[in-house]
XYZ file of C-alpha atoms in Angstrom:
582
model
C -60.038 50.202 -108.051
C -59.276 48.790 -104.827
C -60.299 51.332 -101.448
C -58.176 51.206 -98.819
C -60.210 49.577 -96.670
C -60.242 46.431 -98.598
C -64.021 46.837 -100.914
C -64.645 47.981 -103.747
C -65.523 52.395 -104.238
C -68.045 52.823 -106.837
C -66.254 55.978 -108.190
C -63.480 55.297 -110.466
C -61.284 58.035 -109.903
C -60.476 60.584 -113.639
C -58.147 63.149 -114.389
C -58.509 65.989 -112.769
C -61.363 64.364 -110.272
C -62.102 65.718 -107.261
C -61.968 62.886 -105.137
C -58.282 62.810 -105.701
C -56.349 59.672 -106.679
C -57.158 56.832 -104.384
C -60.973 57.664 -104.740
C -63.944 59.527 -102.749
C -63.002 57.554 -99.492
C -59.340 58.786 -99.795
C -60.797 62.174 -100.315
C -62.917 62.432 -97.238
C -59.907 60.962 -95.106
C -57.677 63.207 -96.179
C -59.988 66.130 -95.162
C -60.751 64.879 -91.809
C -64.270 63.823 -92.522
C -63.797 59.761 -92.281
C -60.804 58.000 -90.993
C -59.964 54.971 -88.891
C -59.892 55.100 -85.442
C -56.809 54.396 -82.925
C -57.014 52.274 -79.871
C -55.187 54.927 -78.338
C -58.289 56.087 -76.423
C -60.330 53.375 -74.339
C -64.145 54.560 -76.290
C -61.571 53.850 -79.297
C -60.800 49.948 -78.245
C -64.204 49.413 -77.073
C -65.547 50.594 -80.592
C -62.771 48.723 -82.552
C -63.218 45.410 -80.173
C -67.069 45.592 -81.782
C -66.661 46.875 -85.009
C -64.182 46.547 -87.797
C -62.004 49.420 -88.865
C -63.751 49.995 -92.148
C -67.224 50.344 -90.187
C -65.648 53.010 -88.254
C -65.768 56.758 -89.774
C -66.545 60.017 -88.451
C -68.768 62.368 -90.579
C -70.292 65.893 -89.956
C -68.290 65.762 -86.489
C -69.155 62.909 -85.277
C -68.792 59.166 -85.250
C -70.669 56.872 -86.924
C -70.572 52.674 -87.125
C -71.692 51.255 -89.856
C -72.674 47.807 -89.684
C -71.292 47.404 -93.705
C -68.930 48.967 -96.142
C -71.982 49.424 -98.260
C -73.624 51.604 -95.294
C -70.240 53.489 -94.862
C -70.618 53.888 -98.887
C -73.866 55.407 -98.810
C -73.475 57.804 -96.192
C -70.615 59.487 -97.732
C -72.508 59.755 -100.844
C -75.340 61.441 -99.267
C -72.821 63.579 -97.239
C -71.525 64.163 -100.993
C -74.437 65.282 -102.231
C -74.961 67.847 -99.718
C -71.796 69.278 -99.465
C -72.899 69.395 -103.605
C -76.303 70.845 -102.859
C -74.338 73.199 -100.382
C -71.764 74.536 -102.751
C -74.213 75.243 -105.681
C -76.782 76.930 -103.107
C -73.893 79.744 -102.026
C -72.903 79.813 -105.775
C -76.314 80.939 -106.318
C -76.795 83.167 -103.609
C -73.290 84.524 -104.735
C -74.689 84.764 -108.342
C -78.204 86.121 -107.034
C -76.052 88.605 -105.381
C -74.112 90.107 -108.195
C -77.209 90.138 -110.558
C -79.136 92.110 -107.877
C -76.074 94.390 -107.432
C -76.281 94.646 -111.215
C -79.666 95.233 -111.418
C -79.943 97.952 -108.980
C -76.651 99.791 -110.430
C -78.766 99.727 -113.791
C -81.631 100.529 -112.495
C -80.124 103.397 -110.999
C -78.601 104.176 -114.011
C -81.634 103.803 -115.915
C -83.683 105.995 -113.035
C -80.884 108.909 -113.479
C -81.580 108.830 -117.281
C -85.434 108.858 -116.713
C -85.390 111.567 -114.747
C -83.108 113.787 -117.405
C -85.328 112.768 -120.064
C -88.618 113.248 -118.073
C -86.722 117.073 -117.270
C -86.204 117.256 -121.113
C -89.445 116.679 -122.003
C -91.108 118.956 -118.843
C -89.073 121.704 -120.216
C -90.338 120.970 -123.983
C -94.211 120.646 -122.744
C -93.321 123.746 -120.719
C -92.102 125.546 -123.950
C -94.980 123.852 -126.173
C -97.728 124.968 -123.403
C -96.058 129.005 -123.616
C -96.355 128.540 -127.039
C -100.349 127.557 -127.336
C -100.929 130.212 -124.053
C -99.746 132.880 -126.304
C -101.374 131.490 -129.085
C -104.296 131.270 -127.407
C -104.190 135.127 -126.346
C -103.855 136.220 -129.507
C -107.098 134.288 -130.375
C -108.693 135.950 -127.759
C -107.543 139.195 -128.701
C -109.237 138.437 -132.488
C -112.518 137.632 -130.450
C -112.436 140.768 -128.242
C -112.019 142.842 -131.683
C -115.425 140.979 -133.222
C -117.139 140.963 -129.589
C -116.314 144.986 -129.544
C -119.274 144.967 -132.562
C -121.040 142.742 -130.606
C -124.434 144.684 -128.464
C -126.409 144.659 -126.775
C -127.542 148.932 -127.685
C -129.377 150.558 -124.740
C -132.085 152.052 -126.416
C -135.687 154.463 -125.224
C -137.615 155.344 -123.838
C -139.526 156.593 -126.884
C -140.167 160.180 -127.075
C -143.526 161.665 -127.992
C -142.616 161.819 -131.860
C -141.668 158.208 -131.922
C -145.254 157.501 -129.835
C -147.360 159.507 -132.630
C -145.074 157.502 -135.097
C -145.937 154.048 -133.877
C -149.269 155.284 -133.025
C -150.322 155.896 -136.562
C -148.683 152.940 -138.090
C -150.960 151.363 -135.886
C -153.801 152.794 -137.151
C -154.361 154.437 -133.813
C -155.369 151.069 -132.944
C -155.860 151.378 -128.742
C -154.777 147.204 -128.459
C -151.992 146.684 -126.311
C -150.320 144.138 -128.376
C -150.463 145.979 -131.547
C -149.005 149.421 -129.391
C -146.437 147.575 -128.316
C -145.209 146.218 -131.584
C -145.032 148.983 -133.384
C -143.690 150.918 -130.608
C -140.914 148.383 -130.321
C -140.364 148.460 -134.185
C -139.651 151.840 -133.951
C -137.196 152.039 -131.176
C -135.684 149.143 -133.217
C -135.335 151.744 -136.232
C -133.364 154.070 -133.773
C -130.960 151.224 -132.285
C -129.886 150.505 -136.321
C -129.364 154.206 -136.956
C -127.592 154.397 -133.575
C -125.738 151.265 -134.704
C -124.175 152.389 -137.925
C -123.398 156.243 -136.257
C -121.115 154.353 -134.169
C -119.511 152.889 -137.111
C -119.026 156.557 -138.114
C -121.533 156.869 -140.544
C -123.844 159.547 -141.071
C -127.222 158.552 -140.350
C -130.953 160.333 -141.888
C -134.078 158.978 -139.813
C -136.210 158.846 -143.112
C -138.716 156.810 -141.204
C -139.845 159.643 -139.242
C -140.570 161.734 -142.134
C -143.824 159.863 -142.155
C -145.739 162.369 -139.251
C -145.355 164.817 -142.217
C -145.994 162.329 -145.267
C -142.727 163.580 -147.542
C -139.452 161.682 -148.448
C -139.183 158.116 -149.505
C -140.329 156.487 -145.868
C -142.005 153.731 -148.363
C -139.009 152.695 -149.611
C -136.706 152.460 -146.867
C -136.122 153.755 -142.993
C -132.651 154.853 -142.878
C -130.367 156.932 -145.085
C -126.560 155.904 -144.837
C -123.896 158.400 -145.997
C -119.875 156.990 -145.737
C -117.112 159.324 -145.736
C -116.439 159.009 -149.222
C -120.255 160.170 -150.018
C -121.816 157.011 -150.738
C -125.124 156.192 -149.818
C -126.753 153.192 -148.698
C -130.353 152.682 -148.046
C -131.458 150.194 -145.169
C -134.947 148.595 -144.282
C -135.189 148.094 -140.271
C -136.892 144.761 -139.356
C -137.178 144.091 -136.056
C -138.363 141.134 -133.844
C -139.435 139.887 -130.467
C -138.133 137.227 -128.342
C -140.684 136.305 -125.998
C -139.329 136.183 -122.198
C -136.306 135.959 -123.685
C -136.409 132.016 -123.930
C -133.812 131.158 -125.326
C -136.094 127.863 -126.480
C -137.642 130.174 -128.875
C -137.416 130.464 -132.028
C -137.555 134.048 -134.198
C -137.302 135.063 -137.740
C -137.486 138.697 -139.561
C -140.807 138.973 -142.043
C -139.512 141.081 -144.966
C -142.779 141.768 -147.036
C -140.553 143.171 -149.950
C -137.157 143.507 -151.071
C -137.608 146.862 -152.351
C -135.196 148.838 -154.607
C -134.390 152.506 -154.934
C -134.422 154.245 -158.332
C -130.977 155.523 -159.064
C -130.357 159.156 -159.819
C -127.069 158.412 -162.145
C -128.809 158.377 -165.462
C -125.849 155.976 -166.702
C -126.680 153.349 -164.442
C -129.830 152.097 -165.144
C -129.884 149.354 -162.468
C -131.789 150.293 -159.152
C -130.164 149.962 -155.968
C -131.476 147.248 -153.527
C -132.430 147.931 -150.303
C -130.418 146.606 -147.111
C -132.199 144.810 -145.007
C -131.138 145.302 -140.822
C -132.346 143.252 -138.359
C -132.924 144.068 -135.095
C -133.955 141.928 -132.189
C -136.170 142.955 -129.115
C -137.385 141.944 -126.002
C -141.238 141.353 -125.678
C -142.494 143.933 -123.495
C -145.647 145.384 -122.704
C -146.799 148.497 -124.269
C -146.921 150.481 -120.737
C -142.931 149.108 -120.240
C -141.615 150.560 -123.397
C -142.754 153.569 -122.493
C -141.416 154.155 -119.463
C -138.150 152.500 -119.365
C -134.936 151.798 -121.609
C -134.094 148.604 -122.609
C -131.496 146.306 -124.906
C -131.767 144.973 -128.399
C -129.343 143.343 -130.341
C -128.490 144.089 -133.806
C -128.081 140.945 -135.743
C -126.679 142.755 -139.046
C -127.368 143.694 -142.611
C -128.587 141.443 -145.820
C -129.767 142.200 -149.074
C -131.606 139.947 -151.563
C -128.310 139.090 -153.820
C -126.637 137.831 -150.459
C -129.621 135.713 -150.358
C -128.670 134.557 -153.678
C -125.025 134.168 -152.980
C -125.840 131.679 -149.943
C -127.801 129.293 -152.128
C -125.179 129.729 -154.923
C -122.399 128.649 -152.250
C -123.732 125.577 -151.718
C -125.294 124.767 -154.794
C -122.932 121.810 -155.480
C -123.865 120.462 -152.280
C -125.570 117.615 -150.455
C -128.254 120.078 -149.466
C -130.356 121.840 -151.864
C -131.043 125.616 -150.398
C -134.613 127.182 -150.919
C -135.320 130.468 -150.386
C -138.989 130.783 -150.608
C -142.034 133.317 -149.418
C -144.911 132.055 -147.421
C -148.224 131.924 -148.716
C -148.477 135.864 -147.792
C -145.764 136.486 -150.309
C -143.549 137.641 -146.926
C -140.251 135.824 -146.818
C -138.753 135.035 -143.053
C -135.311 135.463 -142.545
C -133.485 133.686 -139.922
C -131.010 135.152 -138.111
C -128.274 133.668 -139.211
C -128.712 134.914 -143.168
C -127.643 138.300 -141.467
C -123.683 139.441 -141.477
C -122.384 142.779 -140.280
C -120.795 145.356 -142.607
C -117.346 144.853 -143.652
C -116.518 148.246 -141.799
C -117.322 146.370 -138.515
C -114.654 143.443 -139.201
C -111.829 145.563 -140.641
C -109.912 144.946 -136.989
C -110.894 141.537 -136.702
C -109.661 141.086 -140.660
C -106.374 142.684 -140.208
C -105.287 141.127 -136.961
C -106.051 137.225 -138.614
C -103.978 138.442 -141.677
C -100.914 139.758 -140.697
C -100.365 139.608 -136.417
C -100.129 135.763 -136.275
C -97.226 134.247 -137.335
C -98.328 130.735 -137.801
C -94.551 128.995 -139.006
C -93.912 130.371 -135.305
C -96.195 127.400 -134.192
C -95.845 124.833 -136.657
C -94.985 122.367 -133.074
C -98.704 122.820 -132.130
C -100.190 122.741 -135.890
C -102.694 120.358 -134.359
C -104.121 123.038 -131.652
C -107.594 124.323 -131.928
C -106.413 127.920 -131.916
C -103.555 127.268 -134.559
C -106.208 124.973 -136.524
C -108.687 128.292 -136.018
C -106.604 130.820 -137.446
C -105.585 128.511 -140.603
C -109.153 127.986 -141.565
C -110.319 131.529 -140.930
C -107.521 132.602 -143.407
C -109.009 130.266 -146.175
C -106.116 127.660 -145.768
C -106.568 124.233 -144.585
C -104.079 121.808 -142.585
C -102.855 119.160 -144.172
C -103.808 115.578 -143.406
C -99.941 115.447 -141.592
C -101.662 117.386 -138.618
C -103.357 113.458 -137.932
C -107.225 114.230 -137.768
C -110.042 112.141 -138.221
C -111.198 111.623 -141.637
C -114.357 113.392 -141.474
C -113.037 116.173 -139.352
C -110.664 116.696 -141.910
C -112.997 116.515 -144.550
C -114.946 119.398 -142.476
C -112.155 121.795 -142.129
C -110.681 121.320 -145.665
C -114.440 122.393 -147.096
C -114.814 125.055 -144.355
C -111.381 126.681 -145.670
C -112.395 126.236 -149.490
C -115.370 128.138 -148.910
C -113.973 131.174 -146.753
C -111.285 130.875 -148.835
C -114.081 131.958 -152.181
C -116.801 133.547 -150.139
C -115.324 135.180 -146.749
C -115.237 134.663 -143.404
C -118.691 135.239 -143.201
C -121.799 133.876 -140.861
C -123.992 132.547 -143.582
C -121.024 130.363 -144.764
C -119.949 128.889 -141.403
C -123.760 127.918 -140.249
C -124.288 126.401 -144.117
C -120.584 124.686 -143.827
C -121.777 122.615 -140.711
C -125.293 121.943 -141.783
C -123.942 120.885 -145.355
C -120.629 118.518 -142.907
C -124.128 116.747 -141.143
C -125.442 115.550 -144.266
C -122.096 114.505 -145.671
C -121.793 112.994 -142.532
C -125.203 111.227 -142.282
C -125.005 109.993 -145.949
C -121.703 108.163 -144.743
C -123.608 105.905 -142.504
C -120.725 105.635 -140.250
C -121.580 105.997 -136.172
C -118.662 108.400 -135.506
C -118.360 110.668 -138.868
C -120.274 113.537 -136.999
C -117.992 115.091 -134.005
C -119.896 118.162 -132.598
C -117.515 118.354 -130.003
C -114.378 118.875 -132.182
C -116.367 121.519 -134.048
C -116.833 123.328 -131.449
C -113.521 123.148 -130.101
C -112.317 124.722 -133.676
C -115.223 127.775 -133.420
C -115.587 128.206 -129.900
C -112.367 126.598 -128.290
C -114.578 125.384 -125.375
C -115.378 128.415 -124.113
C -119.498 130.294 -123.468
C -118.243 133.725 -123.949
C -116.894 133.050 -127.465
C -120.653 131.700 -128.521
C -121.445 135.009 -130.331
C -117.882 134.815 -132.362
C -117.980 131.373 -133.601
C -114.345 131.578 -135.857
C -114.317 135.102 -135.151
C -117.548 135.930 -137.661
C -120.389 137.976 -135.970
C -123.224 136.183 -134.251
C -125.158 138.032 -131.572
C -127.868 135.747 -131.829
C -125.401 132.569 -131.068
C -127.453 130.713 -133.985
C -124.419 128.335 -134.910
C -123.916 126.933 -131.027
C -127.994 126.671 -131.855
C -127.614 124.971 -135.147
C -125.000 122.519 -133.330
C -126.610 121.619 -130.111
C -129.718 121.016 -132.604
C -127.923 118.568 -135.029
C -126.187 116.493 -132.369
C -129.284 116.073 -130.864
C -130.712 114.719 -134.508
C -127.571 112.190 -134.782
C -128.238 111.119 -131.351
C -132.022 110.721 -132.212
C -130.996 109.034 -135.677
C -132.607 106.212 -136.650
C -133.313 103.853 -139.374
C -135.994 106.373 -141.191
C -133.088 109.465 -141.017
C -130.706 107.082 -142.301
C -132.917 105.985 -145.050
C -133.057 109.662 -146.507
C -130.686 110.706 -149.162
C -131.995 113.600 -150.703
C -132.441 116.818 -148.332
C -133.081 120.269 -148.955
C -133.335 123.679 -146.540
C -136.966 125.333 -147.168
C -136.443 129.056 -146.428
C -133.213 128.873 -144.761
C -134.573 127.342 -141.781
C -136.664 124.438 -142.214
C -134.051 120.867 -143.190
C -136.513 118.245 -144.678
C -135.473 115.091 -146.422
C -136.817 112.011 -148.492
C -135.749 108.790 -150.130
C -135.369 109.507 -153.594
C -135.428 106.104 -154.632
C -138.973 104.977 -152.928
C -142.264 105.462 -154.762
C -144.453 108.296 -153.304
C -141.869 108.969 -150.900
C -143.071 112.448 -149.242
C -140.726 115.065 -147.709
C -139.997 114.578 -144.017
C -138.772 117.599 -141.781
C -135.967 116.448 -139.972
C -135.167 119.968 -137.992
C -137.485 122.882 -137.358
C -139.152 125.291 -134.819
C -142.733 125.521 -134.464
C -145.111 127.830 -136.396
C -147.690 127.368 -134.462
C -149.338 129.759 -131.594
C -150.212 129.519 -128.300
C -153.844 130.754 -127.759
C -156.136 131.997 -124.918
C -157.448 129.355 -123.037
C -161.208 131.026 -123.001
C -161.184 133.564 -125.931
C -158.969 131.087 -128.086
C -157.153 134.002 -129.293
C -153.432 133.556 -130.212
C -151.393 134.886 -127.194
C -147.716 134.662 -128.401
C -146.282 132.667 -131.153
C -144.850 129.197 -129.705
C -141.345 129.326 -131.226
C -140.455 125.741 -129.861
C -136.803 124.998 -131.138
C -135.684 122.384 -132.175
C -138.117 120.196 -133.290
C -136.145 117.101 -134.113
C -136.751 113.762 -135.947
C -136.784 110.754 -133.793
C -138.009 113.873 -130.512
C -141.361 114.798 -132.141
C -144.072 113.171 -133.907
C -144.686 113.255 -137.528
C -148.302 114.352 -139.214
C -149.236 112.620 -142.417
C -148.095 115.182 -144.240
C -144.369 114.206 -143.219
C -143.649 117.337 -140.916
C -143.061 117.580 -136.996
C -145.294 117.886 -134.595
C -144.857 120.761 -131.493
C -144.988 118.604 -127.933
C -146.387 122.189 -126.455
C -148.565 123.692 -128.748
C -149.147 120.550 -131.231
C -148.828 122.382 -134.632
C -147.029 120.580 -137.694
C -148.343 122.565 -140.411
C -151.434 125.068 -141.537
C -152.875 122.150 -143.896
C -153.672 119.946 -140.796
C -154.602 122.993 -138.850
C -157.166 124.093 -140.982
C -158.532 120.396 -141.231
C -158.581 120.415 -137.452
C -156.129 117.547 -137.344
C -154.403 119.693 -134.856
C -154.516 117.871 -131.692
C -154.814 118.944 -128.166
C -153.077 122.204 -127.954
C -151.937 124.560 -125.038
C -153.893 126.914 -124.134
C -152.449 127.952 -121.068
C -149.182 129.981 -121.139
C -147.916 128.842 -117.938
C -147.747 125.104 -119.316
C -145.132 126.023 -121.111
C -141.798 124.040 -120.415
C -139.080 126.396 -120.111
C -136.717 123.349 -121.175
C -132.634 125.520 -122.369
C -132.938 124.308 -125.904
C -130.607 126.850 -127.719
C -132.119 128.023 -131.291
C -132.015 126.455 -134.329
């Protein structure tokens, strides 16, 4: 259309456009921002005497001359375009505005709803922690009621009958060492009878009927009378820890299950002997004497529990043994021993019936909650979210206290039986000593002689643990190779590949047999004890079995060859290195 001002506008002027009707340079005129000048004013005639009207305009407040219309044109577009620019920048701003006012009224809102939840949940944590602290105190209650059966018994010094007792079963030998053995193997008799008179028994010291050579001393040492009458007959073995390393390794030589003839004509079947074990400081003759001194009693077996252990886990991975040495003597390690049921009747009760476990079905995955379950014979089910293995564990654990008892010999064979599932799986995390001992021990050193509330003075399952995560630690491509093992004597865990030719048994986990001797008179001093002796730690002889790094014994075939290499023969060398027992 034709401008005003007599050229052409490039902007063809639409409905509703907002340059108006007569096109963008009407639109700026009629705003004040370009317009002709007068010759009212003298600067006006001396501009319009130059210029022509349409070169004239005024923009941004002040006056411009164009030398064209086409100038004129292009200024106005580029004043356009920033009035444009102008408008959509404070539209943003505006829009920036309201979003941020938005923003921070919902995050506000949000905050306010965060903080209610977060008190929601602090008050549900708050109500879940009260219920695993009381949980937790009744677990500690259970293992106050097993610790309460728990020794050490002060015991001596011996009196002059107990001297002339010791003194003649050692042949009225004058040798310190043999003195004080027998001296300390009869003040071990006295802590067992003490033992069970606490337990309310009635107690006959049969053992000293020996100064006078009547009763049946041969057969056992102490006569045990309940209150209903019946009469038990128990064989006191005792042994020595030497300084009280707790490195060392000690066992209980039992020359004989013996049996007792039974008076009842109608029962032809003798009764067996119990066998209590007792364990003792090592002490110098002179010291006994003179002063008192602890032992711990480790508990009671007989030969048929013996039996009952291997039969427990005779479906197993591991195949049990329970053989004598060449003497005929079988060693018992400690943790064969259990106490007598009257000793666990507290401990019993207060598992069965003074924990309400629906009450704390929130925490069902807690180690004390997961504790009680499995020493009431029940397992979790897999909805509790463990690992598969760790279920696996607890599900076999239950099974077999569930049959057998809550019982030491069937906790310490439950985890030594897990390790080998665990090692046949060939997977790197299948063995988790540290959620084990969260379930037994719940992380805490003064629960060590109650592992899942069972009695064990001797803390020979924290032992047997330390000992096998050492081994899986120490595993390597000869322990992985193995898939046949077996547990000589209760003690001793060898293993072989069953499917390689004149594959030999390998011990994997042991203690030493061997002595340490006299450096001059090469007479043995003290037995070594070393524990554990570990695969992948130790040297192996060519007979497959683990060599001692302190006294260098593997075995009594390469000692009597003289294969035994350089052994200690100082007892200061030894290294007083806190390995717990095996």
């Amino acid at each position: 259309m034709k401008s005003p001002y007599n050229y052409e506008s490039p902007y063809t002027p639409e409905k509703g456009d907002l340059y108006g009707e007569n096109g963008i340079i009407d639109y700026y005129e009629k705003n004040q921002i370009f317009y002709r000048l007068t010759t009212d004013t003298a600067k006006s005639r001396r501009i319009h005497a130059k210029c022509p009207p349409e070169c004239i305009f005024l923009m941004m407040g002040k006056v411009y001359v164009a030398e064209s219309p086409e100038t004129i044109e292009k200024r106005i577009k580029e004043l356009f375009k920033a009035r444009q620019e102008a408008q959509q920048s404070e539209l943003r701003k505006q829009r920036q505005k309201e979003n941020k006012r938005k923003q921070d009224t919902l995050r506000l809102k949000l905050k306010a709803a965060n903080a209610k939840r977060e008190a929601v949940r602090a008050i549900e944590r708050k109500r879940l922690d009260d219920l695993e602290a009381e949980l937790r105190s009744a677990v500690e209650d259970i293992h106050r009621a097993s610790r309460r059966q728990i020794n050490p018994i002060t015991i001596g010094p011996p009196s002059d009958d107990d001297q002339k007792l010791a003194s003649k079963w050692a042949k009225h030998s004058k040798k310190d060492s043999t003195l004080s053995r027998m001296l300390s193997a009869r003040l071990a008799e006295l802590a067992a009878k003490k033992y069970f008179e606490l337990l309310g028994f009635h107690v006959d010291d049969v053992a000293m009927s020996q100064l006078s050579d009547d009763g049946d001393w041969l057969l056992y040492d102490l006569k045990i009378v309940n209150e209903g009458g019946l009469e038990f007959y128990v064989d006191v073995k005792n042994a020595r820890i030497t300084d009280n390393r707790s490195n060392y390794y000690t066992s209980h030589c039992v020359p004989k299950f013996k049996k007792v003839p039974r008076i009842d004509a109608l029962k032809s079947e003798d009764l067996n002997v119990t066998i209590a074990g007792v364990l003792s400081p090592w002490q110098s003759y002179e010291d006994i004497q003179l002063q008192s001194y602890e032992v711990t009693f480790l508990g009671i077996t007989q030969k048929t529990a013996l039996t009952h252990i291997i039969e427990a886990f005779k479906d197993g991975p591991i195949q049990m043994e329970f053989d004598a040495n060449k003497m005929g003597h079988a060693l018992l390690p400690p943790w064969v021993f259990d106490y007598p049921k009257l000793a666990s009747v507290d401990r019993d009760r207060m598992i069965a019936s003074e924990v309400d476990l629906r009450r704390y079905s929130e925490i069902a995955r807690s180690p004390y909650c997961l504790a009680l379950k499995v020493a009431e014979g029940k397992a979790p089910g897999a909805s509790v979210g463990l690992s598969k293995f760790n279920q696996v564990f607890i599900e076999a654990l239950a099974e077999k206290i569930r049959i057998n008892g809550l019982r030491l010999p069937i906790l310490f064979g439950s985890i030594l039986e897990h390790f080998v599932v665990c090692l046949k799986s060939k997977e790197n995390d299948a063995f988790d000593a540290g959620f084990i001992s969260s379930l037994i021990f719940h992380n805490r050193r003064d629960q060590y002689q109650t592992p899942l509330f069972a009695h064990d003075p001797a803390a020979s399952v924290i032992g047997l643990i330390h000992s096998l995560e050492t081994l899986w630690r120490r595993r390597n491509s000869e322990l992985l190779s193995i898939n046949q093992f077996k547990l000589v004597s209760l003690n001793i865990l060898r293993g072989k590949r069953e499917s390689a030719e004149n594959s030999i048994w390998i011990t994997l986990l042991a203690y030493c047999g061997g002595w340490i001797k006299d450096a001059k008179t090469q007479e043995p001093v003290r037995p070594c004890g070393k524990t554990p002796l570990v695969l992948g730690e130790s040297e192996i002889c060519s007979r497959g079995y683990l060599v001692c790094p302190y006294c260098k014994f593997c075995c009594e075939s390469c000692e009597n060859e003289g294969k035994r290499k350089n052994r200690i023969t100082d007892v200061d060398d030894l290294d007083e290195a806190q390995n717990c027992p095996f």
